[in-house]
Backbone as JSON, one array per atom type, in Angstrom:
{
  "sequence": "MAENKNLKIHVSHLKKSFGSLEVLKDINTDIYEGEVVVVLGPSGSGKSTFLRCLNRLEDITSGEVIVNGSNMSDKKTDLNKVRENVGMVFQHFNLFNNLDVMGNMILAPVDTKKATKAEAKENAIKLLERVGLQDKIKAYPSQLSGGQKQRVAIARALAMNPDILLFDEPTSALDPEMVGEVLAVMKQLAADGMTMVVVTHEIGFAKEVASRVIFMEGGYIVEEGTPDEVINHPKEARTIDFLSKVL",
  "N": [[43.79, -43.9, -48.05], [46.18, -46.23, -49.27], [45.49, -49.7, -49.62], [47.49, -51.42, -48.74], [48.77, -50.16, -46.73], [50.32, -49.92, -43.59], [48.98, -49.66, -40.46], [50.22, -47.59, -37.99], [49.8, -45.93, -35.75], [46.95, -45.52, -33.87], [44.48, -43.37, -32.9], [41.86, -42.72, -30.82], [39.15, -40.93, -29.75], [40.69, -39.54, -27.85], [41.32, -38.08, -24.76], [42.67, -35.65, -22.54], [43.29, -34.46, -19.4], [44.59, -32.04, -17.13], [44.21, -31.95, -13.94], [41.49, -29.84, -13.49], [41.69, -28.77, -15.94], [41.04, -29.25, -19.22], [42.91, -30.43, -21.73], [43.23, -31.92, -24.07], [40.49, -32.64, -26.03], [38.96, -34.29, -27.69], [40.34, -36.31, -29.6], [40.96, -37.72, -32.7], [42.61, -39.79, -34.91], [44.48, -41.49, -37.48], [47.64, -42.88, -38.12], [49.84, -43.82, -40.61], [52.27, -46.23, -41.77], [55.31, -44.84, -42.86], [54.28, -42.34, -43.24], [54.59, -38.78, -42.94], [53.57, -36.81, -40.56], [52.64, -33.62, -39.85], [52.04, -31.52, -37.15], [50.34, -28.68, -36.61], [49.57, -25.52, -35.01], [48.33, -23.0, -32.71], [50.15, -21.83, -29.78], [49.52, -23.67, -26.82], [47.48, -25.18, -27.83], [47.42, -27.86, -27.47], [49.15, -29.49, -28.83], [51.77, -30.52, -28.13], [51.1, -32.02, -25.91], [49.41, -33.92, -27.05], [51.32, -35.26, -28.64], [52.93, -36.31, -26.6], [51.22, -38.04, -25.39], [51.18, -40.09, -27.18], [53.37, -41.75, -26.75], [52.94, -42.24, -24.18], [54.2, -40.52, -22.35], [52.72, -38.72, -21.15], [49.99, -39.46, -19.05], [47.0, -41.0, -20.18], [43.84, -39.64, -20.15], [41.26, -40.42, -21.04], [39.9, -42.52, -23.66], [41.58, -43.94, -26.54], [44.84, -44.97, -27.4], [46.68, -46.56, -29.69], [49.63, -48.08, -30.42], [51.63, -49.49, -32.78], [50.05, -51.76, -32.5], [49.83, -52.06, -29.75], [47.99, -51.27, -26.87], [48.16, -48.23, -25.37], [47.1, -47.37, -23.0], [46.51, -49.55, -21.55], [46.99, -51.34, -18.63], [48.51, -53.61, -18.7], [50.23, -53.38, -20.77], [53.58, -53.33, -21.8], [55.25, -50.62, -21.5], [57.87, -49.76, -21.85], [58.82, -51.56, -23.69], [57.28, -50.96, -25.96], [58.13, -48.36, -26.34], [60.71, -48.69, -27.16], [60.56, -48.87, -29.86], [59.7, -46.42, -30.61], [60.98, -43.49, -31.22], [61.96, -40.39, -29.66], [62.29, -36.95, -30.04], [63.22, -34.05, -28.47], [62.34, -30.61, -27.69], [64.35, -29.31, -26.21], [66.57, -30.93, -26.5], [67.56, -32.72, -24.42], [69.93, -34.12, -23.83], [72.48, -35.99, -22.08], [74.47, -34.18, -20.06], [76.79, -34.9, -18.77], [77.93, -36.88, -20.19], [79.87, -37.75, -23.06], [79.36, -37.34, -26.65], [79.4, -39.91, -27.82], [78.89, -41.44, -25.52], [76.28, -40.61, -24.92], [75.03, -41.64, -27.15], [75.25, -44.46, -26.95], [74.1, -45.22, -24.62], [71.27, -45.96, -24.22], [70.9, -48.16, -26.1], [72.73, -50.05, -25.02], [71.89, -50.2, -22.39], [69.3, -51.27, -22.54], [69.99, -53.74, -23.06], [70.17, -54.73, -25.56], [72.32, -54.51, -27.17], [75.84, -55.09, -27.51], [78.6, -53.2, -26.17], [80.47, -52.73, -28.16], [79.03, -53.2, -30.54], [77.08, -51.22, -30.26], [78.64, -48.92, -30.37], [79.7, -49.07, -32.93], [77.38, -48.82, -34.47], [76.6, -46.29, -33.6], [78.57, -44.65, -34.69], [78.01, -44.87, -37.41], [75.47, -43.67, -37.45], [76.03, -41.09, -36.56], [77.56, -40.23, -38.66], [75.58, -40.13, -40.54], [74.12, -37.92, -39.71], [75.99, -36.02, -40.03], [77.97, -35.6, -38.07], [80.23, -37.03, -37.37], [82.7, -36.2, -36.54], [82.4, -35.32, -33.97], [82.4, -37.12, -31.94], [83.72, -37.38, -29.47], [83.08, -35.09, -28.2], [81.5, -33.05, -25.69], [78.1, -32.24, -24.72], [78.07, -29.5, -23.95], [79.94, -28.41, -25.58], [78.87, -28.2, -28.04], [76.97, -26.67, -30.69], [73.53, -25.49, -30.69], [72.18, -26.57, -32.92], [73.83, -28.72, -33.53], [73.57, -30.23, -31.19], [70.89, -30.96, -31.41], [70.96, -32.52, -33.68], [72.55, -34.61, -32.76], [70.74, -35.57, -30.86], [68.74, -36.54, -32.52], [70.14, -38.56, -33.87], [70.67, -40.13, -31.65], [68.09, -40.97, -30.97], [67.6, -42.54, -33.2], [69.35, -44.59, -32.71], [68.16, -46.62, -31.33], [66.89, -47.94, -33.25], [64.19, -47.28, -34.1], [60.77, -47.56, -35.34], [59.07, -45.52, -35.53], [59.22, -42.02, -35.27], [58.96, -39.35, -33.04], [58.69, -35.88, -32.94], [59.07, -33.11, -30.96], [58.55, -29.94, -31.39], [61.21, -29.52, -32.63], [62.94, -27.56, -33.57], [62.47, -25.19, -32.29], [63.95, -24.16, -30.19], [66.23, -23.31, -31.3], [68.75, -21.17, -32.77], [68.01, -19.13, -35.62], [69.79, -19.63, -37.82], [70.53, -22.2, -37.44], [68.43, -23.83, -37.79], [67.99, -24.88, -40.32], [69.91, -26.94, -40.67], [69.02, -28.94, -39.01], [66.44, -29.45, -39.97], [67.18, -30.42, -42.45], [68.26, -32.93, -41.88], [65.95, -34.15, -40.92], [64.37, -34.1, -43.21], [65.76, -35.88, -44.8], [65.4, -38.24, -43.35], [62.65, -38.53, -43.69], [62.58, -38.91, -46.44], [63.77, -41.37, -46.49], [61.77, -42.95, -45.63], [60.88, -43.06, -42.98], [58.44, -43.25, -40.42], [56.92, -40.43, -39.16], [55.96, -38.1, -36.66], [55.49, -34.79, -36.28], [55.59, -32.04, -34.3], [55.55, -28.71, -34.94], [56.51, -25.31, -35.8], [57.36, -24.81, -38.26], [56.39, -23.9, -41.17], [57.24, -24.07, -43.79], [58.68, -26.47, -43.86], [56.57, -28.21, -43.34], [55.05, -27.86, -45.68], [56.8, -28.83, -47.59], [57.58, -31.42, -46.84], [55.67, -32.87, -45.39], [53.31, -35.56, -45.46], [50.87, -35.32, -44.54], [48.97, -32.84, -42.89], [48.04, -31.78, -39.7], [45.9, -29.57, -38.16], [45.63, -28.13, -35.07], [43.55, -26.79, -32.52], [42.59, -25.5, -29.39], [42.41, -28.0, -28.16], [41.27, -29.72, -29.94], [41.31, -31.49, -33.12], [41.14, -29.41, -35.73], [41.28, -29.29, -38.44], [42.4, -31.42, -41.05], [44.61, -32.73, -43.55], [46.16, -32.91, -46.82], [49.28, -31.06, -47.22], [48.79, -29.12, -49.17], [46.02, -28.87, -49.09], [45.51, -28.06, -46.4], [47.29, -25.95, -45.79], [47.55, -24.32, -48.08], [44.92, -24.11, -48.99], [43.02, -23.69, -46.78], [40.01, -24.6, -45.02], [38.67, -24.08, -42.67], [37.74, -21.43, -40.48], [39.35, -20.95, -38.24], [41.76, -22.14, -38.89], [42.48, -20.61, -41.11], [42.78, -18.11, -39.9], [44.91, -18.59, -38.13], [46.99, -19.24, -39.95], [47.18, -16.86, -41.35], [48.52, -15.31, -39.58], [51.01, -16.46, -39.32], [52.14, -16.88, -41.8]],
  "CA": [[45.07, -44.6, -47.89], [46.28, -47.48, -50.02], [45.12, -50.87, -48.8], [48.64, -52.13, -48.16], [49.4, -49.33, -45.7], [50.37, -50.53, -42.28], [48.59, -48.68, -39.44], [51.21, -47.53, -36.92], [49.24, -45.27, -34.56], [45.51, -45.32, -33.93], [44.05, -42.51, -31.8], [40.39, -42.69, -30.86], [38.5, -40.21, -28.63], [41.69, -39.25, -26.83], [41.14, -36.91, -23.91], [43.71, -35.5, -21.53], [43.08, -33.35, -18.49], [45.49, -31.8, -16.0], [43.25, -31.43, -12.97], [40.22, -29.46, -14.12], [41.98, -28.21, -17.27], [40.96, -30.25, -20.29], [43.84, -29.97, -22.76], [42.8, -32.62, -25.28], [39.05, -32.8, -25.78], [38.44, -35.45, -28.42], [41.28, -36.4, -30.72], [40.84, -38.96, -33.48], [43.4, -39.81, -36.14], [45.28, -42.7, -37.75], [48.92, -42.57, -38.77], [50.26, -45.03, -41.3], [53.71, -46.42, -41.99], [55.92, -44.0, -43.89], [53.7, -41.0, -43.28], [55.16, -37.69, -42.14], [52.41, -36.02, -40.13], [53.05, -32.4, -39.17], [50.98, -30.98, -36.31], [50.44, -27.23, -36.47], [48.54, -24.91, -34.18], [48.85, -21.98, -31.81], [50.62, -22.3, -28.47], [48.42, -24.0, -25.91], [46.38, -25.89, -28.51], [47.45, -29.27, -27.09], [49.99, -30.25, -29.77], [52.83, -31.29, -27.44], [50.42, -33.0, -25.05], [48.99, -34.99, -27.97], [52.5, -36.03, -28.98], [53.42, -37.0, -25.4], [50.29, -39.15, -25.12], [51.43, -41.19, -28.13], [54.27, -42.73, -26.13], [52.54, -42.28, -22.77], [54.94, -39.66, -21.43], [51.59, -38.2, -20.36], [48.93, -40.45, -18.9], [45.82, -40.76, -21.01], [42.67, -39.52, -19.27], [40.32, -41.4, -21.59], [40.1, -42.78, -25.09], [42.47, -45.04, -26.92], [46.01, -44.75, -28.26], [47.26, -47.88, -29.99], [50.88, -47.88, -31.16], [52.15, -50.79, -33.23], [49.18, -52.82, -31.99], [49.77, -52.09, -28.28], [47.14, -50.26, -26.28], [49.05, -47.51, -24.46], [46.5, -47.12, -21.68], [46.28, -50.83, -20.88], [47.98, -51.54, -17.54], [49.34, -54.78, -18.99], [51.18, -53.07, -21.84], [54.94, -53.02, -21.39], [55.52, -49.34, -22.17], [59.28, -49.68, -22.26], [58.96, -52.36, -24.91], [56.71, -50.17, -27.06], [58.94, -47.15, -26.56], [61.95, -49.03, -27.87], [60.31, -48.67, -31.29], [59.18, -45.07, -30.82], [61.99, -42.53, -30.81], [61.42, -39.07, -29.35], [63.26, -35.85, -30.1], [62.6, -32.99, -27.68], [62.68, -29.23, -27.99], [65.6, -28.91, -25.55], [67.59, -31.95, -26.78], [67.59, -33.73, -23.36], [71.17, -34.92, -23.81], [73.12, -36.08, -20.77], [75.61, -33.27, -20.16], [77.99, -35.5, -18.18], [78.43, -37.9, -21.12], [80.2, -37.22, -24.39], [78.39, -37.7, -27.69], [79.35, -41.38, -27.91], [78.21, -41.94, -24.31], [74.85, -40.36, -25.11], [74.53, -42.5, -28.23], [75.22, -45.9, -26.68], [73.49, -45.49, -23.32], [70.02, -46.72, -24.29], [71.06, -49.49, -26.73], [73.43, -50.97, -24.13], [71.06, -50.35, -21.19], [68.17, -52.17, -22.79], [70.63, -55.05, -23.21], [70.02, -55.22, -26.92], [73.56, -54.4, -27.93], [77.11, -55.0, -26.79], [79.18, -51.86, -26.32], [81.14, -52.63, -29.47], [77.97, -53.05, -31.56], [76.44, -49.92, -30.08], [79.57, -47.9, -30.84], [79.77, -49.16, -34.4], [76.14, -48.25, -34.98], [76.61, -44.86, -33.29], [79.44, -43.96, -35.66], [77.23, -44.8, -38.67], [74.37, -42.7, -37.31], [76.61, -39.75, -36.47], [77.91, -39.89, -40.05], [74.32, -39.82, -41.22], [73.69, -36.55, -39.36], [77.11, -35.13, -40.29], [78.67, -35.23, -36.83], [81.18, -38.08, -37.0], [83.89, -35.59, -35.93], [82.06, -34.81, -32.64], [82.14, -38.29, -31.09], [84.27, -37.21, -28.12], [82.66, -33.78, -27.66], [80.42, -33.02, -24.7], [77.03, -31.35, -25.17], [78.38, -28.08, -23.73], [80.86, -27.96, -26.63], [78.15, -28.26, -29.31], [75.93, -25.67, -30.95], [72.17, -26.04, -30.56], [71.87, -27.42, -34.07], [74.58, -29.98, -33.39], [72.93, -31.0, -30.11], [69.64, -31.55, -31.88], [71.3, -33.61, -34.61], [72.94, -35.74, -31.9], [69.52, -36.1, -30.26], [68.06, -37.34, -33.56], [70.95, -39.78, -34.04], [70.47, -40.96, -30.45], [66.77, -41.61, -31.11], [67.73, -43.56, -34.23], [70.21, -45.68, -32.24], [67.31, -47.73, -30.87], [66.28, -48.49, -34.46], [62.74, -47.17, -33.97], [60.05, -47.47, -36.62], [58.31, -44.27, -35.47], [59.93, -40.94, -34.58], [58.14, -38.22, -32.62], [59.48, -34.66, -32.78], [58.32, -32.06, -30.25], [59.14, -28.63, -31.69], [62.65, -29.79, -32.61], [63.77, -26.41, -33.97], [62.03, -23.92, -31.7], [64.94, -23.63, -29.25], [67.46, -23.08, -32.06], [68.95, -19.93, -33.5], [67.5, -19.31, -36.99], [70.73, -20.18, -38.8], [70.75, -23.63, -37.17], [67.2, -24.58, -38.06], [68.12, -25.59, -41.6], [70.7, -28.17, -40.59], [68.2, -29.97, -38.35], [65.38, -29.81, -40.91], [67.77, -31.21, -43.53], [68.33, -34.31, -41.38], [64.58, -34.66, -40.86], [63.92, -34.33, -44.59], [66.41, -37.1, -45.25], [64.69, -39.35, -42.69], [61.35, -38.66, -44.36], [62.86, -39.5, -47.75], [64.13, -42.77, -46.26], [60.56, -43.7, -45.31], [60.58, -43.11, -41.54], [57.14, -42.73, -39.96], [57.25, -39.31, -38.29], [54.94, -37.14, -36.22], [56.31, -33.61, -36.0], [54.97, -30.81, -33.84], [56.5, -27.68, -35.34], [56.0, -24.07, -36.37], [58.03, -24.62, -39.54], [55.39, -24.11, -42.22], [57.94, -24.48, -45.01], [58.94, -27.91, -43.71], [55.28, -28.9, -43.49], [54.67, -27.82, -47.1], [57.74, -29.56, -48.43], [57.89, -32.78, -46.41], [54.54, -33.6, -44.78], [52.29, -36.21, -46.28], [49.58, -34.87, -43.99], [49.06, -31.77, -41.89], [46.94, -31.69, -38.74], [45.84, -28.27, -37.48], [44.95, -28.27, -33.78], [43.32, -25.62, -31.68], [41.66, -25.69, -28.29], [42.25, -29.4, -27.76], [40.64, -30.51, -31.01], [41.82, -31.38, -34.49], [40.19, -28.55, -36.42], [41.35, -29.56, -39.88], [43.57, -32.2, -41.47], [44.62, -33.07, -44.97], [47.5, -32.72, -47.41], [49.76, -29.69, -47.01], [48.11, -28.22, -50.1], [44.64, -28.63, -48.6], [45.42, -27.36, -45.1], [48.08, -24.71, -45.74], [47.25, -23.45, -49.22], [43.47, -23.93, -49.18], [42.31, -24.07, -45.55], [38.55, -24.41, -45.07], [38.13, -23.64, -41.39], [38.09, -20.05, -40.12], [40.44, -20.92, -37.26], [42.99, -22.43, -39.61], [42.78, -19.43, -41.93], [43.23, -17.07, -38.99], [46.26, -18.97, -37.65], [47.96, -19.16, -41.05], [47.36, -15.45, -41.71], [49.46, -14.72, -38.63], [52.35, -17.06, -39.38], [52.69, -16.95, -43.16]],
  "C": [[45.05, -45.91, -48.68], [46.05, -48.66, -49.07], [46.31, -51.49, -48.09], [49.32, -51.33, -47.05], [49.25, -49.97, -44.33], [50.04, -49.45, -41.23], [49.58, -48.72, -38.28], [50.62, -46.97, -35.62], [47.75, -45.04, -34.79], [45.09, -44.53, -32.69], [42.54, -42.34, -31.9], [39.86, -42.02, -29.58], [39.47, -39.94, -27.48], [41.35, -37.97, -26.08], [42.25, -36.87, -22.87], [43.42, -34.25, -20.7], [44.22, -33.27, -17.49], [44.62, -31.15, -14.93], [41.95, -31.08, -13.69], [40.43, -28.89, -15.52], [41.99, -29.32, -18.31], [41.8, -29.76, -21.48], [43.54, -30.63, -24.1], [41.35, -33.03, -25.09], [38.44, -33.98, -26.52], [39.26, -35.59, -29.7], [41.15, -37.76, -31.39], [41.7, -38.85, -34.73], [44.12, -41.15, -36.27], [46.53, -42.29, -38.5], [49.49, -43.87, -39.33], [51.77, -45.04, -41.53], [54.2, -45.52, -43.12], [55.32, -42.61, -44.01], [54.55, -40.02, -42.47], [53.98, -36.78, -41.82], [52.92, -34.82, -39.35], [51.85, -31.82, -38.44], [51.25, -29.5, -36.1], [49.36, -26.73, -35.51], [49.15, -23.89, -33.25], [49.37, -22.59, -30.52], [49.42, -22.59, -27.59], [47.28, -24.76, -26.56], [46.37, -27.38, -28.17], [48.37, -30.13, -27.93], [51.01, -31.13, -29.05], [52.22, -32.35, -26.53], [49.96, -34.2, -25.88], [50.19, -35.89, -28.29], [52.96, -36.89, -27.8], [52.46, -38.12, -24.97], [50.58, -40.34, -26.03], [52.41, -42.2, -27.57], [54.08, -42.76, -24.61], [53.54, -41.58, -21.85], [53.92, -38.87, -20.6], [50.57, -39.32, -20.23], [47.71, -40.03, -19.7], [44.6, -40.73, -20.11], [41.57, -40.48, -19.74], [40.53, -41.5, -23.09], [41.2, -43.8, -25.29], [43.63, -44.53, -27.76], [46.65, -46.12, -28.45], [48.46, -47.67, -30.9], [51.45, -49.25, -31.5], [51.36, -51.94, -32.61], [49.08, -52.88, -30.48], [48.93, -50.94, -27.75], [47.91, -49.54, -25.17], [48.42, -47.23, -23.1], [46.16, -48.42, -20.95], [47.39, -51.06, -19.86], [48.95, -52.68, -17.88], [50.4, -54.5, -20.06], [52.55, -52.72, -21.26], [55.39, -51.76, -22.15], [56.96, -49.26, -22.66], [59.53, -50.44, -23.55], [58.45, -51.57, -26.12], [57.62, -49.0, -27.39], [60.27, -47.44, -27.24], [61.8, -48.77, -29.38], [59.8, -47.28, -31.63], [60.22, -44.08, -30.3], [61.36, -41.17, -30.55], [62.54, -38.05, -29.37], [62.58, -34.62, -29.48], [63.08, -31.61, -28.11], [64.06, -28.86, -27.44], [66.62, -30.06, -25.51], [67.65, -33.06, -25.72], [68.8, -34.65, -23.43], [71.7, -34.96, -22.37], [74.42, -35.28, -20.82], [76.91, -33.87, -19.63], [78.59, -36.6, -19.07], [78.83, -37.22, -22.43], [79.18, -37.76, -25.41], [78.27, -39.22, -27.8], [78.62, -41.97, -26.71], [76.71, -41.76, -24.4], [74.25, -41.35, -26.12], [74.34, -43.95, -27.79], [74.46, -46.24, -25.4], [72.25, -46.39, -23.43], [70.21, -48.09, -24.96], [71.75, -50.5, -25.81], [72.57, -51.26, -22.89], [69.91, -51.31, -21.39], [68.68, -53.56, -23.15], [70.48, -55.61, -24.62], [71.38, -55.36, -27.59], [74.76, -54.52, -27.0], [77.64, -53.59, -27.0], [79.79, -51.68, -27.7], [80.12, -52.43, -30.58], [77.36, -51.66, -31.49], [77.33, -48.81, -30.61], [79.64, -47.87, -32.37], [78.53, -48.51, -35.04], [76.12, -46.74, -34.76], [77.43, -44.09, -34.31], [78.69, -43.8, -37.0], [76.16, -43.71, -38.59], [74.9, -41.28, -37.22], [77.08, -39.29, -37.85], [76.67, -39.44, -40.8], [73.85, -38.4, -40.92], [74.86, -35.56, -39.45], [77.92, -34.73, -39.08], [79.69, -36.28, -36.4], [82.43, -37.5, -36.32], [83.63, -35.11, -34.5], [81.89, -35.93, -31.61], [82.59, -38.06, -29.65], [83.85, -35.88, -27.47], [81.56, -33.97, -26.61], [79.35, -32.04, -25.16], [77.36, -29.87, -25.02], [79.29, -27.52, -24.82], [80.17, -27.9, -28.0], [77.2, -27.07, -29.45], [74.56, -26.32, -30.76], [71.81, -26.96, -31.7], [72.58, -28.76, -34.01], [73.96, -30.85, -32.3], [71.67, -31.7, -30.63], [69.92, -32.67, -32.87], [71.8, -34.83, -33.84], [71.7, -36.4, -31.3], [68.75, -36.97, -31.26], [68.82, -38.65, -33.78], [70.74, -40.71, -32.86], [69.11, -41.67, -30.51], [66.85, -42.75, -32.12], [68.53, -44.78, -33.76], [69.41, -46.87, -31.73], [66.6, -48.42, -32.04], [64.75, -48.46, -34.39], [62.06, -47.25, -35.33], [59.11, -46.26, -36.63], [59.2, -43.23, -34.76], [58.95, -39.81, -34.28], [59.06, -37.01, -32.39], [58.63, -33.59, -32.12], [59.02, -30.72, -30.42], [60.67, -28.69, -31.75], [63.52, -28.59, -32.96], [63.44, -25.14, -33.19], [63.0, -23.35, -30.68], [66.23, -23.23, -29.97], [67.52, -21.67, -32.62], [68.55, -20.16, -34.96], [68.49, -19.97, -37.95], [71.0, -21.66, -38.57], [69.54, -24.48, -37.52], [67.37, -25.45, -39.3], [68.85, -26.91, -41.49], [69.91, -29.3, -39.93], [67.07, -30.41, -39.29], [65.93, -30.66, -42.05], [67.87, -32.68, -43.13], [66.93, -34.93, -41.37], [64.02, -34.95, -42.25], [64.48, -35.63, -45.13], [65.73, -38.34, -44.64], [63.34, -39.61, -43.37], [61.53, -39.34, -45.72], [63.19, -40.99, -47.63], [62.93, -43.61, -45.79], [60.22, -43.83, -43.84], [59.18, -42.55, -41.27], [57.42, -41.66, -38.92], [56.01, -38.51, -37.92], [55.71, -35.95, -35.67], [55.43, -32.45, -35.56], [55.96, -29.69, -34.13], [55.76, -26.42, -35.75], [56.57, -23.84, -37.76], [57.08, -24.95, -40.69], [56.04, -24.58, -43.51], [58.24, -25.97, -45.01], [57.65, -28.7, -43.93], [54.88, -28.97, -44.97], [55.51, -28.79, -47.92], [57.75, -31.06, -48.13], [56.66, -33.57, -45.94], [53.74, -34.34, -45.82], [50.92, -35.77, -45.8], [49.85, -33.81, -42.94], [47.81, -31.83, -41.02], [47.0, -30.3, -38.12], [45.0, -28.43, -36.21], [44.69, -26.9, -33.17], [42.33, -26.0, -30.59], [41.4, -27.13, -27.92], [41.55, -30.29, -28.76], [41.5, -30.47, -32.26], [40.76, -30.61, -35.28], [40.12, -28.92, -37.9], [42.54, -30.48, -40.13], [43.44, -32.58, -42.92], [46.03, -32.95, -45.5], [47.97, -31.31, -47.1], [49.04, -28.69, -47.93], [46.71, -27.87, -49.6], [44.65, -27.73, -47.37], [46.13, -26.01, -45.13], [47.71, -23.77, -46.89], [45.76, -23.16, -49.4], [42.69, -24.32, -47.92], [40.82, -23.74, -45.64], [38.02, -23.76, -43.8], [38.64, -22.24, -41.03], [39.29, -20.0, -39.18], [41.78, -21.23, -37.91], [43.44, -21.22, -40.42], [43.38, -18.32, -41.07], [44.67, -17.34, -38.53], [47.29, -18.75, -38.75], [48.21, -17.7, -41.46], [48.37, -14.78, -40.78], [50.87, -15.24, -38.79], [52.96, -17.07, -40.78], [53.15, -15.57, -43.62]]
}
């Protein structure tokens, strides 16, 4: 990494157990500003758990996760403060069904008292334009397609002006014809320099957009490198096996 790169996320000896089940066994990686890190691996390899430990949606059993200089397992860390800068986009959108698109967009910015309603609305309109949904401001989630819901969810994450975005299988709940519209928004964010960690099965997206690919299996990082290294020229038998099934 170039010397001037700003370290955004430092993960050292991260372990996570649910009862006696050890899901993350020893995870070590650093993620730098402007990187798009795609996390691949079979179901049950710990990918989503790893992502959820980065913003402490899951408690950390042991090891260290430091985000923007804040230790996420330190009791003194104000998690809400850290999370204001770490947006999260979920597999199932997690929109509030009782609020229209605008209501979903302005809830967090107004709630955290950062923005007046007028400011939040103005920003929301800009962000909805960015994801191509300015005409859906008054629509409710039930009136949107899956792809539209996910684009609203991305815009909503951006409304907090985060410097890191986490994506947990953002396209896996979508019909195939809607995947492209969501990936297009994500590609644009990557082009704009957003630091992103993306758990996905979209190998094409990883090849095209990732600056780095992490392949996980069995609670470990088995292999990591550029998309060319990991996807086109994998070294580890487990990576080769996984890719032979999905490519």
